[in-house]
Amino acid sequence: MCGIVGFTGKDNALPILLKGLYSLEYRGYDSAGIAAFTKDGLTVVKSRGRIANLEDKIHAEGGITACCGIGHTRWATHGEPSDRNSHPHLGGKGKVAVVHNGIIENYLELRSQLEKHGYVFQSETDTETVAHLVDYLHTGKHEELAMTVLKAIGMLRGSYALGVVSMDDTSEIVAARRDNPLVIGLGDGENMIASDITAIISRTRKYIILDDGEVAIVRPDSVTVMNSFGDIVEKQPQEVNWDLSAAEKGGYEHFMIKEIMEQPQAVSNTIHPRIKDGKVVFEDEGLTDERLANAHHIHIIGCGSALHAGMVGRSIIEKLSRVRCTAWVASEFRYENPIIEPDDLCIVISQSGETADTLAAMRQAKQAGAYTAAIVNVVSSTIAREADGVLYLWAGPEIAVATTKAYSAQLGALYLFAVKLASVRGTITAAQEKTYCDALYAVPKQIEKMLETKGQMQYLATRYANRSSVFYLGRTLDYAAAMEASLKLKEVSYVHSEAYAAGELKHGTISLIEHGTLVVALATQPELYEKTISNIREVASRGAEVILIAGDGFEGDTSCCNYVLHLPKIPPELSASLSIVPLQLLAYYIAVERSCDVDKPRNLAKSVTVE
Ligand code: F6R
């Protein structure tokens, strides 16, 4: 989703802004732009497409030399991706420039009022309204830009992270936020604003997070933050706790394969510190034994892969603890008017911690009186800060749009939770808890083993990359894992794929199976081996080619399958952590075979901060 970067200091802002924009590329975008104070005034260059296009355009126009500027990557919401709709947008006669992430809901209303005051709009965006509004409120008044921005945001409905500059002070950037992330990087004689830390880390590791309703005045040697009343707020600086190398490819061709290969470490970071003497130990997560003992109904909320991890978690939680558990699509939870009781526990899953629907669903659950515990990767993200308790994944920065290591770490976190809950509720014995903990502790090593299937998956990719449709089948836990495997394939390779509960296919969808259709079946739950193999036979006898991921000890007749991969020995409840690995690799290599933009698939954004 849109990315914002801003720099003010002594060095030339252009390479710093461009570097910042490149590091925000992973969020997903379709155009980019920069506004900076040059000797000619407020210079704006914008371009549809990749940042490289913007760079070429800047150089073709003679370059930019400036010590202060703002930049933006746009993921279109209002109006097609085009130079005209790209940010920054200018207000009035070009004295003010604005970059924005989010959606201004009342922009049409404001636009028509501003038009009555003679403002002429150049774009279809909601953001241009903010630029003209700031200009309208600022012109002729001798007040600080920040005070004008404070007034302007009081008139906006919706969500925003904003970076605003004005010709009045060519070394100042004003930033504001509501429901969209914005960090301020604190340097030595220079400061930055950005949508996330990846855009500032090459200049500074020190940052503060702007909270909802706050406005910041960012100058080369000072940062002042005000609340919505205009009062100064003291903010506690934080330090980035990971290295720049974690956000670089480190010799891999794509971030996606790098992050797939990083899974043993990521999962170990989530699991290992929380297992002690054969028990799951929660310390700062806010998940006390008392809370777990009294949880009446557990609601798991997430979007996309986070939801898929939640579906696996739901199945294990009910199986081990017999506590009622529901997995919710966050965007549906918001409008379903779900029944939430005060003793309910909401587990909110989000890698970024900024997903708009997940955040809104969490706030709703909280308001209804539920206790909210977030499983989050990005430290100090909005969801992490607003949840009652947080279980951090500590998986390190994830840059590829398609999640891999964060998904695996989310599974790890949910396994920990399921075992802990069952132990507190007395539905598993201490000996069983130890068995699960030992098995969980070994998962990172077993993922390492699964990564050895890389060559085989690469070979299968060459064989199947040309298929136009792929079906993923599984029952119970394997169905949830199939959902994730299918999403991985479709999002990075653009091959149509669907996940089906294996027993459901024959109720209509089997009509799509024809000669050469690829079916990937998962059968890792021993009590369901026979059932699933019957479903595999149904598709194979209609011409499908079948890849089977089978649990250890699977002894069914696999003669109808074209390729069979057996998982190593693992309690069946934990199999999803292993079965997904070869399927991530398969999706990756199929995407590579098809020459897709693996790390930045079309139309997708890493952090979905609009509804
Ligand atoms: C798919 C993917 C998405 C995210 C979803 C939620 O590979 O990455 O489906 O899982 O957008 O994002 P977070 O976890 O940041 O809330």
XYZ file of C-alpha atoms and ligand atoms in Angstrom:
627
model
C 0.000 0.000 0.000
C 1.157 3.625 -0.396
C 4.518 4.497 1.074
C 5.688 7.833 2.418
C 9.208 9.094 2.925
C 10.501 12.557 3.777
C 13.954 13.972 4.534
C 15.242 17.239 5.901
C 18.926 17.864 6.640
C 22.111 19.049 4.998
C 22.760 16.312 2.422
C 21.067 16.150 -0.960
C 17.606 14.734 -0.315
C 17.184 13.121 -3.742
C 19.264 9.928 -3.307
C 17.929 9.563 0.245
C 14.311 9.866 -0.869
C 14.848 7.490 -3.788
C 16.537 4.926 -1.542
C 13.648 5.287 0.915
C 11.138 4.773 -1.876
C 12.963 1.685 -3.135
C 12.851 0.214 0.345
C 9.099 0.831 0.478
C 8.560 -0.868 -2.893
C 7.644 -4.115 -1.156
C 4.477 -2.523 0.209
C 3.055 -2.559 -3.332
C 2.602 0.461 -5.635
C 1.800 1.538 -9.140
C 3.343 5.009 -9.360
C 5.815 7.215 -7.528
C 6.718 10.846 -7.050
C 8.904 13.351 -5.253
C 8.526 17.007 -4.212
C 11.607 18.922 -3.064
C 12.700 22.480 -2.476
C 15.217 23.275 -5.220
C 16.640 26.620 -6.276
C 13.626 26.910 -8.608
C 11.089 26.522 -5.801
C 8.907 23.533 -4.981
C 9.812 21.030 -7.701
C 7.567 18.017 -8.256
C 8.301 15.002 -10.449
C 5.870 12.073 -10.683
C 5.636 8.994 -12.801
C 3.350 6.045 -13.342
C 4.988 2.637 -12.914
C 8.230 1.697 -11.218
C 10.501 4.010 -9.228
C 13.113 3.499 -11.957
C 10.750 5.397 -14.317
C 10.607 8.244 -11.805
C 14.389 8.252 -11.529
C 14.756 8.399 -15.320
C 12.272 11.258 -15.490
C 14.079 13.221 -12.763
C 17.383 12.828 -14.568
C 15.829 13.713 -17.941
C 14.522 16.914 -16.340
C 17.992 17.885 -15.104
C 18.030 16.209 -11.650
C 17.048 17.555 -8.244
C 19.322 19.145 -5.675
C 17.557 19.949 -2.409
C 18.020 19.464 1.313
C 14.368 18.813 2.088
C 11.697 16.861 0.266
C 8.957 14.251 0.417
C 8.409 11.141 -1.699
C 5.603 8.681 -2.242
C 4.761 5.324 -3.748
C 1.060 5.179 -4.663
C -1.243 2.168 -4.670
C -4.252 3.512 -6.560
C -7.563 3.844 -4.718
C -9.118 6.992 -6.254
C -8.421 7.201 -9.974
C -6.266 5.036 -12.244
C -2.510 4.776 -11.831
C -1.202 7.756 -13.871
C 1.298 10.616 -13.624
C -1.598 12.972 -12.870
C -2.976 10.924 -9.983
C 0.445 10.187 -8.478
C 1.527 11.989 -5.322
C 2.767 14.510 -4.205
C -0.221 16.736 -4.924
C 0.096 20.486 -4.947
C -2.260 22.823 -3.131
C -3.412 26.185 -4.483
C -0.807 27.762 -6.736
C 1.849 25.203 -5.875
C 2.960 26.547 -2.489
C 1.999 23.381 -0.622
C 2.707 19.718 -1.453
C 1.134 16.704 0.204
C 1.774 12.943 0.238
C -0.875 10.708 1.754
C -1.516 7.097 2.660
C -5.121 6.133 3.471
C -8.564 7.203 2.319
C -10.331 10.524 2.924
C -13.987 9.540 3.067
C -15.491 13.039 2.831
C -13.253 14.215 -0.001
C -16.093 14.838 -2.461
C -17.837 17.118 0.010
C -14.628 19.055 0.700
C -13.746 19.134 -2.981
C -17.014 20.774 -3.956
C -16.599 23.419 -1.212
C -13.028 24.135 -2.337
C -14.143 24.382 -5.967
C -16.595 27.071 -4.871
C -13.564 28.956 -3.527
C -11.923 28.749 -6.956
C -9.666 25.724 -6.482
C -9.108 23.765 -9.673
C -8.422 20.039 -9.304
C -5.892 18.293 -11.524
C -6.492 14.698 -10.379
C -9.237 12.309 -9.318
C -7.610 11.642 -5.960
C -8.876 12.261 -2.449
C -5.370 13.487 -1.550
C -5.491 16.582 -3.743
C -8.383 17.749 -1.563
C -6.056 17.753 1.452
C -3.440 19.765 -0.448
C -5.977 22.443 -1.463
C -7.587 22.431 1.966
C -4.240 23.095 3.656
C -3.527 25.848 1.140
C -6.988 27.372 1.684
C -6.650 27.351 5.481
C -3.029 28.574 5.396
C -3.106 31.328 2.790
C -3.093 34.812 4.248
C -2.837 33.561 7.852
C 0.406 34.064 9.672
C 0.367 30.757 11.465
C 2.647 27.761 11.619
C 1.979 25.164 8.927
C 1.534 22.544 11.660
C -1.352 24.534 13.192
C -3.016 24.680 9.772
C -2.530 20.936 9.305
C -4.082 20.386 12.733
C -7.139 22.376 11.636
C -7.287 20.575 8.305
C -7.208 17.085 9.804
C -10.017 18.126 12.120
C -12.109 18.459 8.964
C -11.133 15.079 7.472
C -13.063 11.837 7.844
C -11.237 8.607 7.111
C -7.687 7.432 7.530
C -4.411 9.092 6.730
C -0.704 9.344 7.185
C 0.315 12.707 5.764
C 3.523 14.477 4.866
C 3.047 18.176 4.107
C 5.574 20.802 2.996
C 5.128 24.487 2.221
C 7.227 27.204 0.600
C 6.910 29.145 3.882
C 9.677 27.053 5.442
C 11.744 25.055 2.987
C 13.418 22.916 5.638
C 10.266 21.792 7.440
C 8.043 18.753 6.977
C 4.760 18.454 8.847
C 3.471 14.921 9.443
C 0.142 13.685 10.782
C -1.575 10.332 11.176
C -4.825 8.552 11.834
C -5.109 4.768 11.361
C -2.087 4.629 9.063
C 1.486 4.073 10.173
C 4.093 6.830 10.286
C 7.493 6.802 11.951
C 9.912 9.671 12.420
C 13.596 8.827 12.058
C 15.851 10.815 14.368
C 19.264 11.538 12.862
C 22.193 13.785 13.606
C 21.385 17.179 12.071
C 18.781 15.499 9.896
C 15.391 13.865 10.411
C 13.034 11.772 8.352
C 9.441 10.662 8.129
C 8.435 7.287 6.681
C 5.682 4.713 6.484
C 7.994 2.179 8.050
C 11.440 1.646 9.421
C 12.904 0.066 6.279
C 12.928 3.543 4.689
C 14.975 5.187 7.447
C 17.299 2.449 8.640
C 20.103 3.315 6.207
C 20.325 6.778 7.883
C 19.345 6.138 11.503
C 18.251 3.386 13.893
C 16.512 5.810 16.271
C 12.859 6.591 15.713
C 9.566 7.613 17.288
C 6.116 6.465 16.307
C 3.436 9.031 15.679
C 0.117 8.164 17.337
C -3.378 8.770 16.021
C -4.351 12.425 16.047
C -0.786 13.666 16.497
C 1.003 16.173 14.289
C 4.797 16.432 14.067
C 6.973 19.332 12.982
C 10.132 17.842 11.539
C 13.144 20.111 10.980
C 16.848 19.193 10.488
C 17.704 19.663 14.151
C 14.381 19.234 15.923
C 11.216 17.164 16.002
C 8.195 18.503 17.884
C 5.030 16.454 18.327
C 1.630 17.928 19.230
C -1.583 16.223 20.200
C -4.938 17.124 18.673
C -5.275 20.072 21.099
C -1.971 21.535 19.921
C -0.211 20.631 23.190
C 3.382 19.397 22.967
C 3.740 15.644 23.590
C 6.963 14.025 24.841
C 7.732 10.910 22.804
C 10.065 8.123 23.862
C 12.615 7.329 21.098
C 13.007 3.645 20.205
C 15.882 1.738 18.577
C 15.552 -0.597 15.609
C 16.572 -4.047 16.831
C 17.427 -5.660 13.499
C 20.174 -5.117 10.940
C 19.931 -3.510 7.557
C 21.109 -6.844 6.078
C 17.805 -8.405 7.217
C 16.017 -6.145 4.752
C 18.406 -6.915 1.888
C 18.470 -9.885 -0.472
C 21.847 -11.193 0.704
C 22.710 -12.999 -2.515
C 19.269 -14.488 -3.173
C 17.477 -13.686 -6.409
C 14.290 -12.679 -4.596
C 13.203 -11.789 -1.081
C 10.576 -14.541 -1.260
C 13.136 -17.363 -1.574
C 15.373 -15.702 1.013
C 12.473 -15.573 3.452
C 11.428 -19.170 2.684
C 14.980 -20.239 3.531
C 14.933 -18.127 6.717
C 11.977 -20.052 8.133
C 13.894 -22.329 10.515
C 15.345 -19.246 12.232
C 12.069 -17.290 12.181
C 10.077 -20.156 13.676
C 12.759 -20.851 16.228
C 12.662 -17.169 17.286
C 8.931 -17.522 17.951
C 8.951 -20.933 19.616
C 12.227 -21.581 21.404
C 12.213 -18.759 23.984
C 8.698 -19.807 25.033
C 9.427 -23.456 25.805
C 11.051 -24.161 29.154
C 11.401 -27.553 30.873
C 8.794 -29.221 28.707
C 6.219 -26.463 29.212
C 4.960 -23.490 27.248
C 5.822 -20.342 29.160
C 4.169 -17.006 28.455
C 5.734 -14.071 30.272
C 4.945 -10.649 28.803
C 2.252 -11.756 26.374
C -0.653 -10.880 28.661
C -1.938 -14.459 28.437
C -2.162 -15.388 32.101
C -3.314 -18.839 33.255
C -6.375 -17.232 34.811
C -7.357 -15.579 31.547
C -6.870 -18.815 29.631
C -8.754 -20.837 32.226
C -11.761 -18.524 31.979
C -11.883 -17.963 28.226
C -15.394 -18.808 27.154
C -15.143 -18.589 23.369
C -12.039 -17.870 21.321
C -12.336 -15.732 18.203
C -9.390 -15.749 15.824
C -9.298 -12.791 13.440
C -7.074 -12.137 10.432
C -6.879 -11.560 6.680
C -5.310 -13.689 3.944
C -2.460 -15.853 5.139
C -2.907 -14.659 8.720
C -6.456 -15.987 8.531
C -5.179 -19.277 7.087
C -2.776 -19.624 10.004
C -5.763 -18.861 12.236
C -7.760 -21.645 10.582
C -5.021 -24.158 11.395
C -4.895 -22.740 14.922
C -8.667 -22.985 15.323
C -8.635 -26.664 14.501
C -5.813 -27.455 16.952
C -7.205 -25.282 19.734
C -10.573 -27.053 19.634
C -8.931 -30.441 19.304
C -6.550 -30.033 22.237
C -8.611 -27.952 24.649
C -12.229 -28.455 23.499
C -12.782 -24.701 23.900
C -15.138 -23.323 21.256
C -13.094 -21.431 18.683
C -14.088 -19.526 15.537
C -11.779 -18.221 12.805
C -13.012 -14.970 11.299
C -12.242 -13.103 8.104
C -11.534 -9.693 9.649
C -13.509 -7.767 7.024
C -16.558 -9.979 7.685
C -16.233 -9.878 11.458
C -16.671 -6.107 11.263
C -20.090 -6.313 9.667
C -21.468 -9.625 10.949
C -22.389 -8.170 14.319
C -20.670 -11.130 16.000
C -21.727 -12.288 19.447
C -18.914 -11.283 21.802
C -19.107 -11.865 25.545
C -16.861 -10.350 28.219
C -15.094 -13.676 28.883
C -14.309 -14.154 25.212
C -10.740 -14.044 24.031
C -9.893 -12.537 20.649
C -6.663 -13.599 18.979
C -5.789 -11.088 16.306
C -3.157 -12.200 13.802
C -1.203 -9.771 11.640
C 2.340 -9.772 10.314
C 2.391 -6.013 9.693
C 0.204 -5.076 12.628
C -1.337 -2.397 10.409
C -3.989 -4.211 8.353
C -7.019 -1.909 8.369
C -9.717 -4.602 8.595
C -7.894 -6.555 11.280
C -7.306 -3.417 13.310
C -10.947 -2.358 13.033
C -12.179 -5.842 13.983
C -9.866 -5.841 17.000
C -11.142 -2.461 18.145
C -14.694 -3.716 17.788
C -13.984 -6.843 19.825
C -12.296 -4.744 22.488
C -15.224 -2.403 22.670
C -17.557 -5.378 23.082
C -15.556 -6.341 26.166
C -13.387 -9.191 24.874
C -9.746 -9.497 25.852
C -7.593 -8.994 22.747
C -4.273 -10.779 22.265
C -2.350 -9.972 19.103
C 0.072 -12.260 17.279
C 2.189 -9.697 15.446
C 5.571 -9.485 13.768
C 6.212 -5.747 13.431
C 7.198 -4.405 16.833
C 5.228 -1.373 18.043
C 2.811 -1.542 15.105
C -0.685 -0.199 15.713
C -2.277 -3.590 16.432
C 0.571 -4.471 18.795
C 0.154 -1.201 20.656
C -3.610 -1.324 20.917
C -4.070 -4.995 21.812
C -4.428 -5.922 25.485
C -1.642 -8.485 25.126
C 0.966 -9.185 22.409
C 2.732 -12.342 21.360
C 5.533 -11.114 19.087
C 6.773 -13.436 16.358
C 10.317 -12.001 16.249
C 10.564 -13.376 12.709
C 12.540 -10.378 11.399
C 11.457 -8.020 8.629
C 9.450 -9.631 5.850
C 9.866 -7.822 2.544
C 8.340 -10.093 -0.149
C 4.667 -9.266 -0.563
C 3.750 -12.939 -0.283
C 4.253 -13.951 3.306
C 6.190 -17.125 4.056
C 8.285 -16.890 7.201
C 5.734 -14.792 9.081
C 3.005 -17.330 8.234
C 5.173 -20.164 9.557
C 5.969 -18.163 12.684
C 2.231 -17.465 13.148
C 1.611 -21.226 13.065
C 4.317 -21.630 15.698
C 2.670 -19.003 17.908
C -0.730 -20.656 17.552
C 0.681 -24.086 18.431
C 2.214 -22.599 21.560
C -1.104 -21.025 22.431
C -3.066 -24.243 21.806
C -0.732 -26.347 23.957
C -0.691 -23.762 26.746
C -4.473 -23.437 26.738
C -4.956 -27.207 26.823
C -2.465 -27.517 29.665
C -4.161 -24.777 31.725
C -7.603 -26.290 31.080
C -6.352 -29.745 32.019
C -7.321 -31.339 28.704
C -3.772 -32.597 28.186
C -1.540 -34.104 30.859
C 1.889 -32.765 31.834
C 3.415 -35.687 29.931
C 1.416 -34.823 26.812
C 2.415 -31.177 27.141
C 6.053 -32.233 27.253
C 5.604 -34.421 24.169
C 4.037 -31.527 22.259
C 6.716 -29.119 23.483
C 9.530 -31.453 22.423
C 7.918 -31.840 19.011
C 7.365 -28.089 18.717
C 10.967 -27.413 19.701
C 12.081 -29.674 16.854
C 9.908 -27.973 14.202
C 12.610 -25.493 13.011
C 15.041 -28.392 12.389
C 12.324 -30.273 10.524
C 11.551 -27.202 8.408
C 15.231 -27.216 7.518
C 14.763 -30.798 6.233
C 11.729 -29.727 4.207
C 13.815 -27.013 2.565
C 15.905 -29.816 1.079
C 12.977 -30.481 -1.285
C 13.996 -27.277 -3.119
C 15.486 -29.114 -6.100
C 12.477 -31.404 -6.430
C 10.053 -28.486 -6.297
C 12.099 -26.629 -8.871
C 11.851 -29.667 -11.135
C 8.067 -29.973 -10.576
C 7.733 -26.270 -11.337
C 9.311 -26.725 -14.764
C 6.857 -29.541 -15.393
C 3.681 -27.776 -14.200
C 4.326 -24.052 -14.750
C 2.158 -24.050 -17.866
C -1.039 -25.309 -16.153
C -3.901 -22.835 -16.214
C -5.647 -24.132 -13.112
C -4.507 -25.917 -9.968
C -6.615 -27.408 -7.172
C -5.424 -27.991 -3.638
C -7.269 -30.586 -1.588
C -7.191 -31.562 2.054
C -9.386 -32.345 5.023
C -9.535 -30.462 8.366
C -6.031 -29.155 9.127
C -4.886 -30.102 5.644
C -7.717 -28.073 4.179
C -6.533 -24.983 6.087
C -2.966 -25.659 4.888
C -4.309 -26.139 1.329
C -5.895 -22.669 1.516
C -2.513 -21.134 2.222
C -0.708 -23.214 -0.423
C -3.282 -22.179 -3.012
C -3.037 -18.485 -2.090
C 0.752 -18.662 -2.376
C 0.551 -20.048 -5.894
C -2.086 -17.688 -7.238
C -0.655 -14.499 -5.792
C 2.887 -14.922 -7.076
C 2.389 -16.878 -10.323
C -1.066 -15.616 -11.443
C -2.104 -19.227 -12.046
C -5.727 -19.718 -11.104
C -5.977 -22.008 -8.117
C -8.541 -23.057 -5.559
C -8.400 -24.903 -2.290
C -11.165 -27.337 -1.522
C -12.135 -29.505 1.373
C -11.361 -32.847 -0.272
C -14.829 -34.252 0.363
C -16.553 -31.183 -1.057
C -15.123 -31.228 -4.575
C -17.627 -33.723 -5.872
C -20.482 -31.362 -4.993
C -19.908 -29.302 -8.119
C -16.307 -28.230 -8.604
C -15.121 -31.626 -9.843
C -16.653 -30.641 -13.190
C -13.587 -28.430 -13.678
C -11.185 -31.368 -13.478
C -10.007 -32.425 -16.903
C -7.076 -34.131 -18.499
C -3.871 -32.561 -17.179
C -5.397 -30.449 -14.401
C -2.900 -30.301 -11.570
C -4.217 -31.343 -8.150
C -2.060 -30.977 -5.054
C -3.421 -33.153 -2.256
C -2.442 -33.020 1.396
C -2.985 -36.080 3.554
C -1.196 -35.707 6.864
C -3.937 -36.718 9.316
C -3.767 -40.519 9.812
C -7.457 -40.972 10.580
C -8.271 -39.366 7.216
C -5.684 -41.039 4.973
C -8.175 -43.419 3.425
C -10.839 -40.795 2.888
C -8.414 -38.443 1.165
C -6.904 -41.119 -1.042
C -10.436 -41.931 -2.270
C -10.868 -38.269 -3.226
C -7.499 -38.362 -4.986
C -8.640 -41.376 -6.977
C -11.775 -39.478 -8.004
C -9.744 -36.682 -9.589
C -7.004 -38.920 -10.977
C -9.583 -41.066 -12.767
C -10.823 -37.895 -14.474
C -7.376 -37.111 -15.853
C -5.882 -34.967 -13.098
C -2.174 -35.168 -12.384
C -1.622 -35.420 -8.648
C 1.122 -34.261 -6.323
C 0.590 -35.776 -2.871
C 2.053 -34.459 0.371
C 1.585 -37.384 2.727
C 2.097 -37.721 6.454
C 4.695 -40.039 7.880
C 3.371 -43.585 7.904
C 0.972 -43.003 5.018
C 0.634 -46.427 3.482
C -2.260 -46.047 1.073
C -2.001 -46.994 -2.566
C -0.446 -43.976 -4.272
C -0.202 -45.476 -7.748
C -2.655 -42.847 -9.017
C -0.320 -40.014 -7.935
C 2.367 -38.531 -10.173
C 4.583 -37.420 -7.307
C 4.511 -38.264 -3.593
C 6.393 -36.486 -0.826
C 6.365 -37.991 2.674
C 6.731 -35.667 5.652
C 9.115 -36.625 8.429
C 7.651 -37.949 11.677
C 5.749 -35.240 13.543
C 2.556 -35.191 15.660
C -0.189 -34.791 13.028
C -1.453 -31.624 14.780
C 1.808 -29.885 13.845
C 2.056 -31.145 10.259
C 0.929 -27.828 8.701
C 4.313 -26.334 9.610
C 6.029 -28.872 7.366
C 3.539 -29.434 4.548
C 3.506 -25.741 3.597
C 7.261 -25.533 2.966
C 7.496 -27.551 -0.293
C 4.313 -25.855 -1.487
C 5.785 -22.391 -0.891
C 8.812 -23.538 -2.891
C 6.590 -24.907 -5.659
C 4.672 -21.603 -5.865
C 7.928 -19.648 -5.922
C 9.529 -21.709 -8.672
C 6.376 -21.738 -10.803
C 6.317 -17.918 -10.542
C 9.989 -17.777 -11.540
C 9.338 -20.138 -14.482
C 6.537 -17.827 -15.601
C 8.834 -14.753 -15.275
C 6.536 -13.103 -12.747
C 7.532 -10.218 -10.526
C 7.798 -12.587 -7.562
C 8.412 -10.109 -4.762
C 5.918 -7.525 -5.964
C 3.018 -9.308 -7.632
C 0.663 -7.115 -9.634
C -2.165 -5.350 -7.762
C -0.940 -6.501 -4.349
C 0.261 -4.531 -1.358
C 2.268 -5.838 1.572
C 0.510 -3.790 4.169
C -3.189 -3.296 3.448
C -3.973 -0.132 5.333
C -7.303 0.649 3.655
C -10.593 -1.165 4.093
C -0.420 -13.353 1.403
C -0.336 -12.245 2.317
C -1.597 -11.607 2.749
C -1.488 -11.167 4.217
C -2.724 -10.336 4.603
C -2.693 -9.913 6.050
O 0.832 -13.873 1.113
O 0.727 -11.845 2.706
O -2.695 -12.416 2.535
O -1.382 -12.299 5.015
O -2.796 -9.195 3.796
O -1.569 -9.137 6.326
P -1.071 -8.931 7.814
O -0.614 -10.247 8.316
O 0.032 -7.929 7.699
O -2.243 -8.413 8.585
